[in-house]
Coordinates of C-alpha atoms in Angstrom, one line a residue:
Chain G
M822 CA 0.1 142.3 -121.9
S823 CA 2.3 143.2 -124.7
I824 CA 3.3 147.1 -125.9
A825 CA 0.7 146.8 -128.9
T826 CA -1.9 145.7 -127.0
R827 CA -1.4 148.1 -124.3
V828 CA -1.4 151.3 -126.5
G829 CA -4.7 150.2 -128.2
A830 CA -3.3 148.8 -131.9
P831 CA -6.5 146.7 -132.3
R832 CA -4.7 144.2 -134.6
V833 CA -1.5 142.9 -134.1
V834 CA 0.9 140.2 -136.0
T835 CA 3.9 139.5 -133.8
T836 CA 7.3 139.4 -135.4
R837 CA 10.7 138.5 -134.1
G838 CA 12.5 141.6 -133.1
I839 CA 12.6 145.5 -132.9
P840 CA 15.1 146.3 -135.4
Y841 CA 13.5 143.8 -138.3
P842 CA 9.8 143.4 -138.0
A843 CA 9.2 142.4 -141.6
G844 CA 12.4 140.1 -141.4
D845 CA 14.8 138.0 -139.5
P846 CA 18.9 138.3 -140.1
S847 CA 19.5 135.1 -138.6
L848 CA 17.8 132.9 -141.7
G849 CA 19.4 132.6 -144.9
P850 CA 17.9 134.6 -147.9
Q851 CA 15.5 132.3 -149.3
E852 CA 14.4 131.4 -145.9
E853 CA 14.1 135.0 -144.8
R854 CA 11.6 136.1 -147.5
A855 CA 9.7 133.3 -147.1
W856 CA 9.4 134.3 -143.4
R857 CA 8.2 137.9 -144.5
R858 CA 5.8 136.1 -147.0
R859 CA 4.3 134.3 -144.3
L860 CA 4.0 137.6 -142.0
V861 CA 2.4 139.5 -144.8
T862 CA 0.4 136.8 -145.7
R863 CA -1.0 136.4 -142.0
A864 CA -1.5 140.3 -141.8
L865 CA -3.8 140.3 -144.9
E866 CA -5.8 137.7 -143.3
V867 CA -5.9 139.6 -139.9
V868 CA -7.2 142.9 -141.7
A869 CA -9.9 140.7 -143.0
T870 CA -10.6 139.3 -139.5
P871 CA -13.3 140.9 -137.0
V872 CA -11.9 142.0 -133.6
S873 CA -13.7 143.9 -131.1
R874 CA -10.6 145.3 -129.0
P875 CA -6.7 144.8 -129.1
T876 CA -5.9 141.2 -130.4
V877 CA -2.4 139.6 -130.9
F878 CA -2.4 137.3 -133.9
E879 CA 0.7 134.6 -134.3
V880 CA 2.3 133.7 -137.4
D881 CA 3.3 130.0 -138.4
E882 CA 7.3 129.4 -137.4
V883 CA 7.3 127.4 -140.6
E884 CA 5.3 127.4 -143.7
N885 CA 2.0 125.4 -143.3
G886 CA 2.8 124.6 -139.3
A887 CA 0.4 122.4 -137.7
G888 CA -1.6 123.3 -134.6
R889 CA -2.5 126.4 -135.9
G890 CA -6.2 127.5 -136.2
W891 CA -7.1 130.5 -138.4
G892 CA -7.9 133.7 -136.1
P893 CA -6.8 134.4 -132.5
R894 CA -6.3 131.5 -130.4
L895 CA -8.3 131.0 -127.2
G896 CA -7.8 133.9 -124.7
E897 CA -5.6 135.5 -126.9
E898 CA -7.8 138.4 -127.5
G899 CA -6.7 141.5 -125.2
G900 CA -3.1 140.3 -125.5
V901 CA -4.0 137.6 -122.3
G902 CA -2.0 134.4 -122.8
A903 CA 0.0 135.5 -125.8
P904 CA 3.1 133.9 -125.6
P905 CA 6.3 136.4 -126.2
G906 CA 7.8 135.8 -129.8
R907 CA 11.4 134.6 -130.5
G908 CA 13.6 137.8 -130.3
Q909 CA 11.2 140.1 -128.6
H910 CA 12.9 143.2 -126.9
Chain B
M10 CA -19.6 195.5 -102.2
T11 CA -20.1 194.0 -105.7
G12 CA -18.4 195.8 -108.8
P13 CA -19.6 195.4 -112.3
A14 CA -20.3 192.0 -113.3
V15 CA -17.8 190.1 -115.3
R16 CA -17.9 190.3 -119.3
I17 CA -18.2 187.4 -120.8
V18 CA -18.2 186.0 -124.6
H19 CA -19.2 182.6 -125.3
Y20 CA -18.0 180.7 -128.5
V21 CA -20.3 177.8 -129.7
N22 CA -20.6 176.0 -133.2
Q23 CA -23.7 176.1 -135.3
F24 CA -25.3 172.9 -133.7
F25 CA -25.5 174.4 -130.3
A26 CA -26.4 177.7 -131.4
G27 CA -29.5 176.0 -132.8
I28 CA -28.9 176.8 -136.4
G29 CA -28.7 173.3 -137.7
G30 CA -26.3 170.3 -137.8
E31 CA -24.0 168.9 -140.5
E32 CA -25.8 171.1 -143.6
S33 CA -25.1 174.4 -141.9
A34 CA -21.3 173.4 -140.9
G35 CA -20.5 176.1 -143.4
T36 CA -22.1 178.8 -141.7
G37 CA -19.7 181.8 -141.2
P38 CA -19.2 183.5 -137.6
V39 CA -21.9 185.3 -136.1
R40 CA -22.3 187.8 -133.0
R41 CA -25.5 187.6 -131.0
D42 CA -26.1 189.4 -127.6
G43 CA -26.7 187.6 -124.6
P44 CA -26.3 183.4 -123.9
V45 CA -27.3 180.9 -126.6
G46 CA -27.9 177.3 -125.8
P47 CA -25.4 175.9 -123.2
G48 CA -24.6 179.2 -122.5
T49 CA -28.1 180.0 -121.0
R50 CA -27.3 177.1 -118.6
L51 CA -23.9 178.5 -117.6
A52 CA -25.0 181.7 -117.3
Q53 CA -27.3 180.6 -114.3
L54 CA -24.5 178.4 -112.7
L55 CA -22.0 181.4 -112.7
G56 CA -24.8 183.5 -111.0
E57 CA -24.7 187.2 -110.7
G58 CA -21.3 188.9 -110.9
H59 CA -20.8 187.5 -114.2
E60 CA -22.6 187.7 -117.2
I61 CA -22.6 186.5 -121.0
V62 CA -22.7 189.6 -122.8
A63 CA -22.8 188.0 -126.2
T64 CA -22.3 184.4 -128.0
V65 CA -20.3 183.8 -131.2
Y66 CA -21.1 181.1 -133.1
C67 CA -19.6 179.7 -136.1
G68 CA -20.4 176.4 -138.5
D69 CA -17.4 173.8 -137.7
D70 CA -16.5 173.3 -141.4
Y71 CA -16.1 177.1 -141.8
A72 CA -14.2 177.8 -138.6
T73 CA -11.6 174.7 -139.3
T74 CA -11.0 175.1 -143.2
T75 CA -11.8 178.8 -143.8
P76 CA -8.4 180.7 -143.8
G77 CA -8.8 183.6 -141.5
A78 CA -11.7 182.1 -140.2
V79 CA -10.3 182.2 -136.5
E80 CA -9.1 186.0 -136.9
E81 CA -12.7 186.8 -138.0
I82 CA -14.1 184.9 -135.1
T83 CA -11.8 186.4 -132.5
A84 CA -11.9 189.9 -134.0
L85 CA -16.2 189.5 -133.3
I86 CA -15.2 188.5 -129.8
A87 CA -12.8 191.3 -129.0
E88 CA -15.4 194.2 -130.1
V89 CA -17.3 193.1 -127.3
E90 CA -13.8 193.9 -124.9
P91 CA -15.1 190.8 -122.7
D92 CA -13.1 190.2 -119.5
V93 CA -13.4 186.5 -120.2
V94 CA -13.8 184.1 -123.7
V95 CA -15.1 180.8 -122.8
A96 CA -15.3 178.3 -126.0
G97 CA -17.3 175.0 -125.8
P98 CA -17.7 172.4 -124.5
A99 CA -17.0 170.6 -127.6
F100 CA -17.0 166.9 -126.1
T101 CA -15.1 164.6 -128.5
S102 CA -16.3 166.9 -131.8
G103 CA -13.0 166.9 -133.6
R104 CA -13.7 170.2 -135.6
Y105 CA -15.3 171.8 -133.0
G106 CA -12.8 170.9 -130.7
L107 CA -10.3 172.5 -133.0
A108 CA -12.5 175.3 -133.6
C109 CA -12.8 176.0 -129.7
A110 CA -8.8 175.3 -129.1
R111 CA -7.6 177.8 -132.0
V112 CA -10.1 180.6 -130.8
V113 CA -8.8 180.5 -127.3
A114 CA -5.2 180.3 -128.3
A115 CA -6.3 183.2 -130.7
A116 CA -7.9 185.3 -127.9
H117 CA -5.1 184.4 -125.1
E118 CA -2.4 185.4 -127.9
A119 CA -4.4 189.0 -127.9
G120 CA -4.2 189.1 -124.5
M121 CA -7.7 188.3 -123.5
A122 CA -8.5 185.6 -120.3
T123 CA -9.8 182.4 -121.8
I124 CA -11.0 178.9 -121.2
A125 CA -12.0 176.4 -123.4
C126 CA -14.2 172.9 -122.7
M127 CA -13.5 169.6 -124.3
H128 CA -13.0 166.1 -123.7
A129 CA -9.5 164.8 -123.1
D130 CA -9.4 162.9 -126.2
N131 CA -10.6 165.7 -128.7
P132 CA -7.7 166.3 -131.1
G133 CA -8.1 169.9 -130.6
L134 CA -7.0 169.8 -126.9
D135 CA -3.1 170.4 -128.3
E136 CA -4.0 173.5 -130.5
A137 CA -5.5 175.6 -127.1
G138 CA -1.8 177.3 -127.0
G139 CA -1.2 178.9 -123.5
A140 CA -5.1 179.0 -122.8
P141 CA -6.4 176.5 -120.1
V142 CA -8.6 173.7 -121.2
V143 CA -10.9 171.5 -118.7
A144 CA -12.5 168.3 -119.4
S145 CA -15.9 167.5 -120.7
G146 CA -17.9 164.2 -121.0
E147 CA -17.7 162.7 -124.4
T148 CA -21.1 163.3 -125.4
A149 CA -23.9 166.2 -124.9
R150 CA -25.6 163.7 -122.7
T151 CA -23.1 164.6 -120.1
M152 CA -24.2 168.2 -120.7
R153 CA -25.3 168.9 -117.3
T154 CA -22.4 167.4 -115.6
T155 CA -19.9 169.0 -117.7
L156 CA -21.0 172.7 -117.2
D157 CA -21.2 171.9 -113.3
A158 CA -17.5 171.6 -113.6
L159 CA -16.5 174.3 -116.6
S160 CA -18.4 176.9 -114.4
P161 CA -16.2 177.2 -111.3
A162 CA -13.2 177.3 -113.9
V163 CA -14.7 180.0 -115.5
A164 CA -15.0 181.7 -112.6
K165 CA -11.3 181.0 -111.5
V166 CA -10.6 182.5 -114.7
A167 CA -12.2 185.6 -114.3
A168 CA -10.8 185.9 -110.7
G169 CA -7.5 185.8 -112.6
E170 CA -6.5 182.4 -110.8
V171 CA -4.7 179.9 -112.1
V172 CA -7.0 176.5 -113.4
T173 CA -5.2 173.4 -112.4
R174 CA -6.0 169.8 -112.7
A175 CA -8.0 169.9 -109.5
D176 CA -10.3 172.0 -111.8
G177 CA -10.5 169.2 -114.5
R178 CA -7.6 171.0 -116.4
V179 CA -6.5 168.7 -119.1
G180 CA -3.8 168.8 -121.7
K181 CA -0.7 171.1 -121.6
A182 CA -0.1 173.5 -118.9
P183 CA 2.5 176.1 -119.0
R184 CA 5.5 175.4 -116.5
V185 CA 5.9 177.7 -114.2
N186 CA 8.7 178.0 -111.4
S187 CA 7.5 177.9 -107.8
L188 CA 9.0 177.1 -104.6
D189 CA 7.4 174.1 -103.2
E190 CA 7.4 174.1 -98.8
R191 CA 8.8 170.8 -98.7
T192 CA 11.9 169.1 -100.4
S193 CA 11.7 166.8 -103.3
A194 CA 13.2 163.7 -100.7
E195 CA 9.9 164.5 -98.7
R196 CA 7.3 164.7 -101.7
A197 CA 8.7 161.2 -102.7
V198 CA 8.7 159.5 -99.6
D199 CA 5.1 161.0 -98.9
L200 CA 4.3 159.3 -102.5
V201 CA 5.8 156.0 -101.7
L202 CA 3.8 156.1 -98.4
A203 CA 0.8 156.8 -100.3
R204 CA 1.5 153.9 -102.9
L205 CA 2.0 151.4 -100.0
G206 CA -1.3 153.0 -98.7
G207 CA -3.1 151.6 -101.9
D208 CA -2.8 154.7 -103.5
N209 CA -1.7 153.8 -107.2
R210 CA -2.7 157.3 -108.7
A211 CA -0.9 159.6 -106.7
T212 CA 1.9 161.3 -108.7
E213 CA 3.6 164.6 -109.8
V214 CA 4.4 163.5 -113.2
P215 CA 0.7 162.5 -114.8
L216 CA 1.8 159.8 -117.4
P217 CA 0.0 160.3 -121.1
R218 CA -3.3 158.6 -121.6
F219 CA -3.6 156.5 -124.6
D220 CA -7.0 156.5 -126.0
Q221 CA -9.1 153.5 -127.0
V222 CA -9.3 152.9 -130.6
T223 CA -12.6 151.3 -131.8
P224 CA -11.1 148.6 -134.4
A225 CA -12.0 149.0 -138.0
A226 CA -14.6 146.5 -139.7
P227 CA -12.4 143.7 -141.3
V228 CA -11.6 144.2 -145.1
E229 CA -14.1 142.0 -147.3
D230 CA -12.0 140.7 -149.6
P231 CA -8.0 141.6 -149.6
S232 CA -7.8 140.5 -152.9
K233 CA -9.8 143.6 -154.3
A234 CA -8.6 145.9 -152.0
L235 CA -6.3 148.9 -152.2
V236 CA -3.5 148.1 -149.3
A237 CA -0.9 150.7 -148.3
I238 CA 2.2 150.0 -146.3
L239 CA 3.7 152.3 -143.4
T240 CA 5.9 152.3 -141.2
E241 CA 7.1 154.0 -138.1
G242 CA 10.7 152.5 -138.7
A243 CA 12.2 156.0 -140.2
L244 CA 12.9 154.2 -143.4
V245 CA 13.9 157.1 -145.7
P246 CA 15.5 157.9 -149.2
D247 CA 19.5 157.4 -148.4
A248 CA 20.3 161.0 -148.0
N249 CA 17.0 161.5 -145.6
P250 CA 16.0 164.3 -148.1
D251 CA 13.4 165.8 -145.8
G252 CA 15.3 165.5 -142.7
L253 CA 13.0 163.2 -140.5
E254 CA 14.2 163.0 -137.1
S255 CA 15.6 160.1 -135.4
A256 CA 13.7 160.8 -132.4
R257 CA 11.1 162.7 -131.2
A258 CA 9.4 163.5 -134.6
T259 CA 7.4 165.9 -135.7
K260 CA 6.3 165.4 -138.6
W261 CA 5.9 162.3 -141.0
L262 CA 6.5 161.8 -144.7
R263 CA 5.5 160.3 -148.0
Y264 CA 7.6 158.4 -150.8
P265 CA 6.8 156.6 -154.0
L266 CA 6.6 153.4 -154.5
D267 CA 5.5 153.1 -158.0
E268 CA 7.8 151.3 -160.4
R269 CA 9.6 149.9 -157.4
D270 CA 9.6 146.0 -156.6
T271 CA 11.8 146.0 -153.7
M272 CA 13.6 148.5 -150.9
A273 CA 17.2 148.2 -152.2
A274 CA 20.0 148.4 -150.0
G275 CA 21.9 151.5 -150.5
E276 CA 18.7 153.5 -151.6
Y277 CA 17.3 153.5 -148.7
R278 CA 18.5 153.6 -144.7
S279 CA 16.7 153.9 -141.5
V280 CA 17.3 157.2 -139.6
H281 CA 15.8 155.6 -136.5
G282 CA 17.6 156.3 -133.1
G283 CA 16.1 153.8 -131.3
F284 CA 17.6 150.6 -132.3
S285 CA 20.5 149.5 -134.3
T286 CA 20.0 150.1 -137.9
V287 CA 22.6 147.6 -139.6
W288 CA 19.6 145.1 -140.1
A289 CA 17.5 147.6 -141.7
N290 CA 20.3 149.2 -143.9
E291 CA 21.5 145.7 -145.3
D292 CA 18.0 145.0 -146.6
P293 CA 15.3 147.6 -146.0
N294 CA 12.9 145.3 -146.9
R295 CA 12.9 144.2 -143.1
I296 CA 11.3 147.6 -142.2
L297 CA 9.1 148.0 -145.2
P298 CA 8.3 144.3 -146.9
L299 CA 7.8 145.8 -150.3
D300 CA 9.7 142.5 -152.0
V301 CA 6.8 140.4 -151.0
V302 CA 3.7 143.1 -151.3
R303 CA 4.9 143.4 -155.0
E304 CA 4.9 139.7 -155.2
L305 CA 1.5 139.2 -153.6
E306 CA 0.0 142.0 -155.6
G307 CA 1.5 139.8 -158.9
E308 CA -0.4 136.8 -157.6
G309 CA -3.7 138.6 -157.1
A310 CA -3.8 138.3 -153.2
I311 CA -4.1 142.2 -153.0
G312 CA -5.9 144.4 -155.4
R313 CA -3.4 146.8 -155.5
L314 CA -0.8 148.3 -153.7
H315 CA -1.2 152.1 -153.2
G316 CA 1.1 154.1 -155.0
E317 CA 3.3 155.4 -152.0
Y318 CA 4.5 154.7 -148.2
L319 CA 4.1 156.9 -145.5
V320 CA 6.8 157.2 -142.3
T321 CA 7.8 158.9 -139.4
A322 CA 10.3 157.7 -136.7
G323 CA 8.5 156.3 -133.8
N324 CA 11.0 156.9 -130.9
G325 CA 10.2 158.9 -128.1
T326 CA 7.0 160.6 -130.3
S327 CA 5.1 162.8 -127.9
V328 CA 1.4 161.3 -127.8
G329 CA 0.2 164.4 -128.9
N330 CA 2.2 164.3 -132.3
A331 CA 1.4 160.7 -132.7
R332 CA -2.0 161.0 -132.4
R333 CA -1.8 163.9 -135.0
F334 CA 0.2 161.4 -137.5
G335 CA -3.0 159.1 -137.1
V336 CA -5.6 161.4 -138.0
E337 CA -3.8 162.9 -140.6
W338 CA -2.3 159.2 -142.0
V339 CA -6.0 158.4 -141.7
G340 CA -7.2 161.1 -143.5
E341 CA -4.5 161.0 -146.3
L342 CA -5.7 157.2 -146.8
R343 CA -9.3 157.3 -146.5
R344 CA -9.2 160.1 -149.4
L345 CA -7.2 158.0 -151.6
G346 CA -9.5 155.3 -151.4
V347 CA -7.0 152.7 -149.5
Q348 CA -8.9 150.2 -147.7
A349 CA -6.2 148.3 -145.6
A350 CA -3.0 149.4 -144.0
L351 CA -0.3 147.3 -143.2
L352 CA 2.0 149.3 -140.4
T353 CA 5.1 147.9 -139.1
A354 CA 6.3 148.9 -135.7
T355 CA 9.9 148.6 -134.7

């Protein structure tokens, strides 16, 4: 279970590392900004999504990434089955 | 051999005094002789040897927002010269809990023996100063069991004994040096044995509890919402003009975003002491994503960005302070009509 769900944050979007929650220094400037934009766009979807308990939402690794539905994956609510994000500390 | 009865003054709010609900929350402090409301049952439970000689009540709004209210209440209590001051139970009611906590804190400060009763999640808990607080249930539906637990704790306070966790005490307890009969090594081994025996709760150092937060209803349409951005990443103007702590923060701050499209390097920096701030200072948008939020605002993806960001340092912050920051942030954002908040956490 992630720290965010354990402390009870109701809606959580996973990012790539503690020192840069809204960035990724391993990317070039344009790619990093595109990643940040996807994060914030996802966060805006998430605040418009009903949840009943702490829930982790993933963000597409690449723009228009395939295989991602809108909303939490099955079994993701409550942090169960949420895969660790890249660079998570 | 019985001495004179212990004289108790009981503090309750307007609701439990039977004056009224929210419409009477502005009522100023009043003292009545004898027990009122829950005090009647408490007096029965305490039995002979204890007497609730007076009840002081006050509206929750008056008690928590009027300057000098606590002093007025404490003065009404002190005139009766009680042996013990009891406040509550306040359950999870925030203003009532704050009032109870401040009243017992002031009475304790004035040298009176005191005890308050409220739920462990009540925001008043941390304001009780040196006065003991015992746990109540969540709502008044638990009044009976709550008073059953409160009454022996009141008797202990009246007898000059220390109220402990075993009595249902919650919140801060003043540290007192004492010599244990067993060495720390022996106690540690006992705890290991207890754990191996299946007792996962035995501890000498209880961990802080985390609240269960009921998720807010979803925002209907972000493209019409006033949105705020917040961070616990300690991002402040470069000179850190208000002295935000890098760890164990005791405060939060707000800084303007109006007429800014980006968090420029050199103008802002993170003073967070819990991670390397090299990347944050290289591009502060990595902590507070103002650049893309402005872009999305321009495109109509959000209605408007709130004109200030709120910030603290989330690094070894006490649960009590963190809870207070949360309550204050929500109050501030609600007051200003903000409908959604994005908080970056480091």
